[in-house]
PDB file of C-alpha atoms in Angstrom:
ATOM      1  CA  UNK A   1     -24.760 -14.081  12.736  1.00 50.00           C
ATOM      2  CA  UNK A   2     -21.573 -15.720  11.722  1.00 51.00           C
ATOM      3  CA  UNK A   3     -19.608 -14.618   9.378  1.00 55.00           C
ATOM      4  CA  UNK A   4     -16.221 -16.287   8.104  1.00 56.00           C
ATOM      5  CA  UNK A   5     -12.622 -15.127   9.459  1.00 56.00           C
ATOM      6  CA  UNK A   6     -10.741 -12.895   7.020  1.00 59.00           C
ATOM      7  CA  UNK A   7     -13.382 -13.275   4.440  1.00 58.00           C
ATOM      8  CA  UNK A   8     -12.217 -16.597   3.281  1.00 59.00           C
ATOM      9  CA  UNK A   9     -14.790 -19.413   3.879  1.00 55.00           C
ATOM     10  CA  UNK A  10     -12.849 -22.214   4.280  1.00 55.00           C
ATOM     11  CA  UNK A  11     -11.497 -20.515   7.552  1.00 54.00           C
ATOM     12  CA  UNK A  12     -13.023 -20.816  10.965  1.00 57.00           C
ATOM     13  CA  UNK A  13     -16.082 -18.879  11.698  1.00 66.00           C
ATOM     14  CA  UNK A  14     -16.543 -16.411  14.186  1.00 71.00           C
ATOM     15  CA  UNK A  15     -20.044 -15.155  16.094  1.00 77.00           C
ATOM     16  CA  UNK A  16     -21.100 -11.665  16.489  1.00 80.00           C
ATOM     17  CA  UNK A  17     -23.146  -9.923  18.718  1.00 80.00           C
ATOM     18  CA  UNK A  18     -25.015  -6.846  18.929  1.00 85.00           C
ATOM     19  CA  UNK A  19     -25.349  -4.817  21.555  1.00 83.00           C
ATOM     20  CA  UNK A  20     -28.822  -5.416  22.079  1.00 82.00           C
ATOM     21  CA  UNK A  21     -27.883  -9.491  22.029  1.00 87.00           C
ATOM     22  CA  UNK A  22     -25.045  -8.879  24.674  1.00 86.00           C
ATOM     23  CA  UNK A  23     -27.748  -7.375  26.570  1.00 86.00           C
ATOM     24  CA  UNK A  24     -29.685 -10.144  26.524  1.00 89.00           C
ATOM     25  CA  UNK A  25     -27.581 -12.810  27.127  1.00 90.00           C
ATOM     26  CA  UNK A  26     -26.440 -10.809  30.700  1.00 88.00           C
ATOM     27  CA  UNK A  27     -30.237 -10.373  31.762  1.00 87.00           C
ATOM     28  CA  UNK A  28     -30.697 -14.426  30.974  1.00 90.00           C
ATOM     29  CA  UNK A  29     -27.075 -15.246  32.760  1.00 88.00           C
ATOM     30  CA  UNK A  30     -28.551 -13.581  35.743  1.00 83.00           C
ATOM     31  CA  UNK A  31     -31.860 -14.790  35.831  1.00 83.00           C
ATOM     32  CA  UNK A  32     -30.515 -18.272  35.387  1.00 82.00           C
ATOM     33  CA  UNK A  33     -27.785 -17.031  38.539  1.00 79.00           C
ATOM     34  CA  UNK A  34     -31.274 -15.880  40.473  1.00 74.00           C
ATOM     35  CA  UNK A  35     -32.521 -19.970  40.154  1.00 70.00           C
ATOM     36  CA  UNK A  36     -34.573 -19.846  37.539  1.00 75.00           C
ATOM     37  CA  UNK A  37     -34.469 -22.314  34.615  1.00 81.00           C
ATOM     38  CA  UNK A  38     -33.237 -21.215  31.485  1.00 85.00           C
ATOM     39  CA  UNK A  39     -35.696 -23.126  29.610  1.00 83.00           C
ATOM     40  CA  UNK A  40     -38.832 -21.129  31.453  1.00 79.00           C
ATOM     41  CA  UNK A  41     -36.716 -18.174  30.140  1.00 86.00           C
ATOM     42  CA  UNK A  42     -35.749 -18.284  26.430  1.00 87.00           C
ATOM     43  CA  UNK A  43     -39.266 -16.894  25.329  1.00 88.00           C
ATOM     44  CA  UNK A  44     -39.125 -14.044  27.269  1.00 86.00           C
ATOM     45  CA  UNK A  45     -38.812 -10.578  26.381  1.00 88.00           C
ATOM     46  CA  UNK A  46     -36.132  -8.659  27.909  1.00 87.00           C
ATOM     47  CA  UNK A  47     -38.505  -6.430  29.713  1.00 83.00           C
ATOM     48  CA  UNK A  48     -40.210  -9.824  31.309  1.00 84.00           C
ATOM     49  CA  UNK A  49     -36.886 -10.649  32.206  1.00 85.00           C
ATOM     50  CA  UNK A  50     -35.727  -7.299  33.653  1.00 80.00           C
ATOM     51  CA  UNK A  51     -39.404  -7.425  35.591  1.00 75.00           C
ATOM     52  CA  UNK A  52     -38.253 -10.967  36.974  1.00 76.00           C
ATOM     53  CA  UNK A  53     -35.127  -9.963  38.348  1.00 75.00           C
ATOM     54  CA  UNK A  54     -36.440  -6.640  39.983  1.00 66.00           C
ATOM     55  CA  UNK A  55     -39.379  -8.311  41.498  1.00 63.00           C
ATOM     56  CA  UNK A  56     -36.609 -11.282  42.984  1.00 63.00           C
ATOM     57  CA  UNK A  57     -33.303 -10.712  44.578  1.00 53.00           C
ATOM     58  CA  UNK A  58     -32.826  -7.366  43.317  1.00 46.00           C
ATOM     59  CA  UNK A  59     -36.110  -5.808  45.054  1.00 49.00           C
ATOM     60  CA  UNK A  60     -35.552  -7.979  48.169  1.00 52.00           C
ATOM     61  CA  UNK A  61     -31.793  -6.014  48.880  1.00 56.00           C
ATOM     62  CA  UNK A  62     -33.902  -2.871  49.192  1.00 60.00           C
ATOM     63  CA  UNK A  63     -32.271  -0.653  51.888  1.00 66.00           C
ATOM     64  CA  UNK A  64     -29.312  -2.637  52.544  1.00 83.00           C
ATOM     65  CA  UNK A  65     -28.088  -2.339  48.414  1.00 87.00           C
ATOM     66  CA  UNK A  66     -28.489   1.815  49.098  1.00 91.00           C
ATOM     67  CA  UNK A  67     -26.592   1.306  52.329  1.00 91.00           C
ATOM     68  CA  UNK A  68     -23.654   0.025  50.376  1.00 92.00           C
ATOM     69  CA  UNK A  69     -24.100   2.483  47.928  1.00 95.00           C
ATOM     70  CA  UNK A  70     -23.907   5.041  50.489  1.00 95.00           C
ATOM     71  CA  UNK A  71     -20.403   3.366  52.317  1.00 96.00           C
ATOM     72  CA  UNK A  72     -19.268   3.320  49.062  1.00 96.00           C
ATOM     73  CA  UNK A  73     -19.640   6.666  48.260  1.00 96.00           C
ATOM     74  CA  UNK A  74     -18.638   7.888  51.361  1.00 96.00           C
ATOM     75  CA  UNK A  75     -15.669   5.931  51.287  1.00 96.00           C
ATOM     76  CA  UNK A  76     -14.644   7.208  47.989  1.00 96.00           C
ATOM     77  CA  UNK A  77     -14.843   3.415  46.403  1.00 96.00           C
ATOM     78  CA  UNK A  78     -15.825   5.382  43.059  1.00 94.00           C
ATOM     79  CA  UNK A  79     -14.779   2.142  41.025  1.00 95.00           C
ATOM     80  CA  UNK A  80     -16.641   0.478  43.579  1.00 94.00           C
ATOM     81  CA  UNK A  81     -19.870   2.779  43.049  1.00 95.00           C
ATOM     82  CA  UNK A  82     -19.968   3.002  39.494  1.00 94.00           C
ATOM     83  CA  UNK A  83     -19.477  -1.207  38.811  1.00 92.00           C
ATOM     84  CA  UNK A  84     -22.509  -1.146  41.352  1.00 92.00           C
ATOM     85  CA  UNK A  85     -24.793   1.038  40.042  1.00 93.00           C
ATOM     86  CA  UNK A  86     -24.107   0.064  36.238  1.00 91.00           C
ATOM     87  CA  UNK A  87     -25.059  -3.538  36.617  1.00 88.00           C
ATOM     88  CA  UNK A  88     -28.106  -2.669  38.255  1.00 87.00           C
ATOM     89  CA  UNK A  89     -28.996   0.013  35.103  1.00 86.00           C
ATOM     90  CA  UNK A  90     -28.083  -3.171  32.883  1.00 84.00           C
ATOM     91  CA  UNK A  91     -30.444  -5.380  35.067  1.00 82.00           C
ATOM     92  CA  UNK A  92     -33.367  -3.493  35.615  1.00 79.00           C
ATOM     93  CA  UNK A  93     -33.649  -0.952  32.370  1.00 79.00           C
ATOM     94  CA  UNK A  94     -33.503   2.980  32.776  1.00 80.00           C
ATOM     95  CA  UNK A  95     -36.903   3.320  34.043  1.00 77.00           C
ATOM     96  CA  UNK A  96     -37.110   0.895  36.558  1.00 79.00           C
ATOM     97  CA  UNK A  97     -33.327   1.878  37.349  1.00 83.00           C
ATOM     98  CA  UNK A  98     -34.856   5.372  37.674  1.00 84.00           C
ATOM     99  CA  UNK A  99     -37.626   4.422  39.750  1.00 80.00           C
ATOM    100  CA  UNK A 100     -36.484   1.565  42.104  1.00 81.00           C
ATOM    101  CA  UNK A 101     -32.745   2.822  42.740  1.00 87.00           C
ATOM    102  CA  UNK A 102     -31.631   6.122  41.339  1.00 89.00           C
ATOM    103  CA  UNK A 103     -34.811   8.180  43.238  1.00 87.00           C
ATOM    104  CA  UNK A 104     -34.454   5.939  46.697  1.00 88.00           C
ATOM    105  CA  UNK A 105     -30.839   6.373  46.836  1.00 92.00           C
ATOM    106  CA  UNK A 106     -30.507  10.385  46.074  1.00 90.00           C
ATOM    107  CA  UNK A 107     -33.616  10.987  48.441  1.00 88.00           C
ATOM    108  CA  UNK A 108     -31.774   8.808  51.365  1.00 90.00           C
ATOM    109  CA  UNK A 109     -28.367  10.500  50.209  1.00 93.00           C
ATOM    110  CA  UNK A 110     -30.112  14.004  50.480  1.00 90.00           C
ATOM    111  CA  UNK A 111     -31.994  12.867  53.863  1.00 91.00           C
ATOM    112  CA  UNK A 112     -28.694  11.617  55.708  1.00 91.00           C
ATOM    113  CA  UNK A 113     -26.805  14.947  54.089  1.00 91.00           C
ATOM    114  CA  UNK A 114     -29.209  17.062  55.704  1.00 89.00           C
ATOM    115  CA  UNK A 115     -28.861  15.224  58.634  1.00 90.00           C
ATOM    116  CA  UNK A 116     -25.048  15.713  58.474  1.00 92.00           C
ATOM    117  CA  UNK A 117     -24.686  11.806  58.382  1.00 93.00           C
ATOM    118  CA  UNK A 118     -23.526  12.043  54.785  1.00 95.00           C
ATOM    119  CA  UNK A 119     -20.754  14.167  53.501  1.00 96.00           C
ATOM    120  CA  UNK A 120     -21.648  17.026  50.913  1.00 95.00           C
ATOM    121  CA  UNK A 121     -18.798  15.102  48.464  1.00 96.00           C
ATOM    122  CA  UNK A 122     -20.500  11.297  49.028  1.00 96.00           C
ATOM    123  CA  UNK A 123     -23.839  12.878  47.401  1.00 95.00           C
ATOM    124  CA  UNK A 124     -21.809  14.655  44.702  1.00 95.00           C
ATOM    125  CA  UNK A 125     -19.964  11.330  43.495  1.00 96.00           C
ATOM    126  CA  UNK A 126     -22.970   9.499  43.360  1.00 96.00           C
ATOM    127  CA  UNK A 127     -24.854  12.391  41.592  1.00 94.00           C
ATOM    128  CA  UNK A 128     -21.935  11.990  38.817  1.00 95.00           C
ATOM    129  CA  UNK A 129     -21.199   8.808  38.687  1.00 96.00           C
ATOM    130  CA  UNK A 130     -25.656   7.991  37.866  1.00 95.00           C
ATOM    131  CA  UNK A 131     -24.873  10.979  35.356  1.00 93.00           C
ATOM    132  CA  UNK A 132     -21.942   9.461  34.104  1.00 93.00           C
ATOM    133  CA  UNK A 133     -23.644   6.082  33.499  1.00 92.00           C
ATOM    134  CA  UNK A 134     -26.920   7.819  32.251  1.00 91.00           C
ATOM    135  CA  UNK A 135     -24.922   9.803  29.467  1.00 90.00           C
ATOM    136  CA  UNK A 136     -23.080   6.909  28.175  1.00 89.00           C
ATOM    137  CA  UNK A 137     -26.453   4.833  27.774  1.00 86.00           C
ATOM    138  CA  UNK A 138     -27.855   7.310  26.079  1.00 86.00           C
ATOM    139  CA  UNK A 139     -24.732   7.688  23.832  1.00 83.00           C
ATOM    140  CA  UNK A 140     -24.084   4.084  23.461  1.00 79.00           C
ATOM    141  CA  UNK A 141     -27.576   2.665  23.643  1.00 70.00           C
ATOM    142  CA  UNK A 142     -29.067   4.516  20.630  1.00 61.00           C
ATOM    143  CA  UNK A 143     -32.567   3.738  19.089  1.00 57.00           C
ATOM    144  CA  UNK A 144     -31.501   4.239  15.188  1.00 56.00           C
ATOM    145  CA  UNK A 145     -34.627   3.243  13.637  1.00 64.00           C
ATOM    146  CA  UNK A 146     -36.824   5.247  16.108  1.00 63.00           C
ATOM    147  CA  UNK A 147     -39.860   6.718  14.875  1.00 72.00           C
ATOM    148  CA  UNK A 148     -40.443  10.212  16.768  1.00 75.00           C
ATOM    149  CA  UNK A 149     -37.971  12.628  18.516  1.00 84.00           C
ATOM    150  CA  UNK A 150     -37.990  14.413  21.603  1.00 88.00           C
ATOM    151  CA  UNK A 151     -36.307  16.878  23.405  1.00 89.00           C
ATOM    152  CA  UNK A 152     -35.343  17.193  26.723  1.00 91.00           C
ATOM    153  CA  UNK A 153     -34.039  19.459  28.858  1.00 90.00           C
ATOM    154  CA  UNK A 154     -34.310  22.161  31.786  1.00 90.00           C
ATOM    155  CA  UNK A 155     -35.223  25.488  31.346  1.00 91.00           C
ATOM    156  CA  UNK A 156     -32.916  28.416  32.719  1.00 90.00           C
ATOM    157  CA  UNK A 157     -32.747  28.067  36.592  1.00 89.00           C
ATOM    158  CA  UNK A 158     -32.714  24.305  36.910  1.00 87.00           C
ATOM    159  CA  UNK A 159     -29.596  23.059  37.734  1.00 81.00           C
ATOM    160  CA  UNK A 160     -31.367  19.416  38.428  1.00 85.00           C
ATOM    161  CA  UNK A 161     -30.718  16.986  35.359  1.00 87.00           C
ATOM    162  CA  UNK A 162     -30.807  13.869  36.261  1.00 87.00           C
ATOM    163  CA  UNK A 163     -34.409  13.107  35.838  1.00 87.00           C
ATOM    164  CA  UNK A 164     -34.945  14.438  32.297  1.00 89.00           C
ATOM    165  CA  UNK A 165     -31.730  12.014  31.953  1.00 90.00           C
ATOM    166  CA  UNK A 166     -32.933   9.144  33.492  1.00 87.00           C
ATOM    167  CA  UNK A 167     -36.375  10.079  31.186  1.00 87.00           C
ATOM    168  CA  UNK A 168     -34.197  10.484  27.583  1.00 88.00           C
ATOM    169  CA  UNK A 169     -32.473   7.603  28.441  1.00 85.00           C
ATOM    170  CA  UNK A 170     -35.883   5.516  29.047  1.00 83.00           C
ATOM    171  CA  UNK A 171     -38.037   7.245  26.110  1.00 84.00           C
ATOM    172  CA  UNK A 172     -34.363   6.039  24.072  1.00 82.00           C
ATOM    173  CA  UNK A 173     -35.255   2.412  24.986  1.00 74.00           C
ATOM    174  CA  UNK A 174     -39.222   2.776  23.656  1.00 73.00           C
ATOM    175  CA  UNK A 175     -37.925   3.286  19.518  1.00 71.00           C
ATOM    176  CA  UNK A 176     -37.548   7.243  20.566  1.00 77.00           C
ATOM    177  CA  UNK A 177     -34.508   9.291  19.121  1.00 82.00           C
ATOM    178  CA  UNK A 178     -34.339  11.845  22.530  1.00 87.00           C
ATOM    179  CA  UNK A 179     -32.485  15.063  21.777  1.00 86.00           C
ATOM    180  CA  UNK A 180     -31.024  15.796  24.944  1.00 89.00           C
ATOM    181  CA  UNK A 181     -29.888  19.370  25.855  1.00 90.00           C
ATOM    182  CA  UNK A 182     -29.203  18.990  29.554  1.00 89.00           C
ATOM    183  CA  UNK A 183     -29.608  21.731  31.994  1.00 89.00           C
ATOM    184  CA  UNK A 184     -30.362  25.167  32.309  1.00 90.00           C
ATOM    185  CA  UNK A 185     -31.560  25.974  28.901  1.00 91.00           C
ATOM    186  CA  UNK A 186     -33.218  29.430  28.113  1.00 90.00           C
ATOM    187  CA  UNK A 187     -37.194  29.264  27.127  1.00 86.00           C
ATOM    188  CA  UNK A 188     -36.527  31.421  24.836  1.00 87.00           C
ATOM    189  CA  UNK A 189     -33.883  28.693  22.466  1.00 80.00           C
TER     190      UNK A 189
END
């Protein structure tokens, strides 16, 4: 919308942008970046879009995007790590961020620990740097409007958050206000 600079109308105008527009206008910048026409993109939703991009250069990195990941992490390139792993949440949406990237690269990051080819503090500073950027979308990315709530959390024991996360963060995106408690929460609150 435009609205007029310092109230007065006869001054210049200014556009702003919501978050959901800036959103937008990244996904279309890099699908138009991936060689597609912006003109066979405009009418898509942003969940078309985000399918388009996962299904094209992003999908066809596979292994070799975790590799870096991993080098980065391992050469405690944290600023490196977290620019990484943020534009491909922005790209792909929490759930297919979840699914594609987050799961493949802590089960290759737990694989090459166990196999002592991956330092204990690699897997640690990619584990919070994905919570990190989970939190902050669900702060930042909030569904005000939503319809239903749910809560999510661990029960007592579970020391393992980042899939109930990665899940409030995703039900967030689908008009849901999540209530998220994190980890190791008593059955009994």
């Amino acid at each position: 919308r435009y609205e007029p600079a310092n109230g007065r109308p006869e001054a210049s105008t200014r556009r702003l942008y919501t978050i959901g527009d800036m959103v937008r206008l990244k996904l279309l910048r890099q699908c138009v970046a991936a060689g597609y026409r912006i003109g066979s993109l405009i009418q898509m939703t942003d969940d078309q879009l985000q399918d388009l991009l996962y299904n094209s250069s992003l999908h066809a990195e596979g292994s070799g995007k975790i590799d870096r990941l991993l080098k980065s992490a391992t050469d405690l390139r944290n600023e490196e790590l977290q620019a990484a792993l943020g534009l491909s949440l922005a790209a792909l949406g929490p759930a297919q961020f979840a699914d594609s990237l987050m799961a493949p690269l802590l089960h290759e990051a737990g694989m090459r620990w166990a196999g002592r080819r991956l330092p204990i503090f690699a897997e640690h500073l990619i584990s919070a740097t994905i919570t990190s950027l989970l939190n902050a979308a669900l702060q930042f990315g909030g569904a005000s409007q939503a319809d239903g709530r749910i809560l999510f959390c661990t029960l007592a024991g579970e020391g393992h958050e980042l899939g109930i996360l990665a899940a409030a963060v995703a039900a967030q995106c689908r008009v849901v206000r999540p209530l998220y408690l994190g980890r190791n929460v008593p059955s009994t609150d």
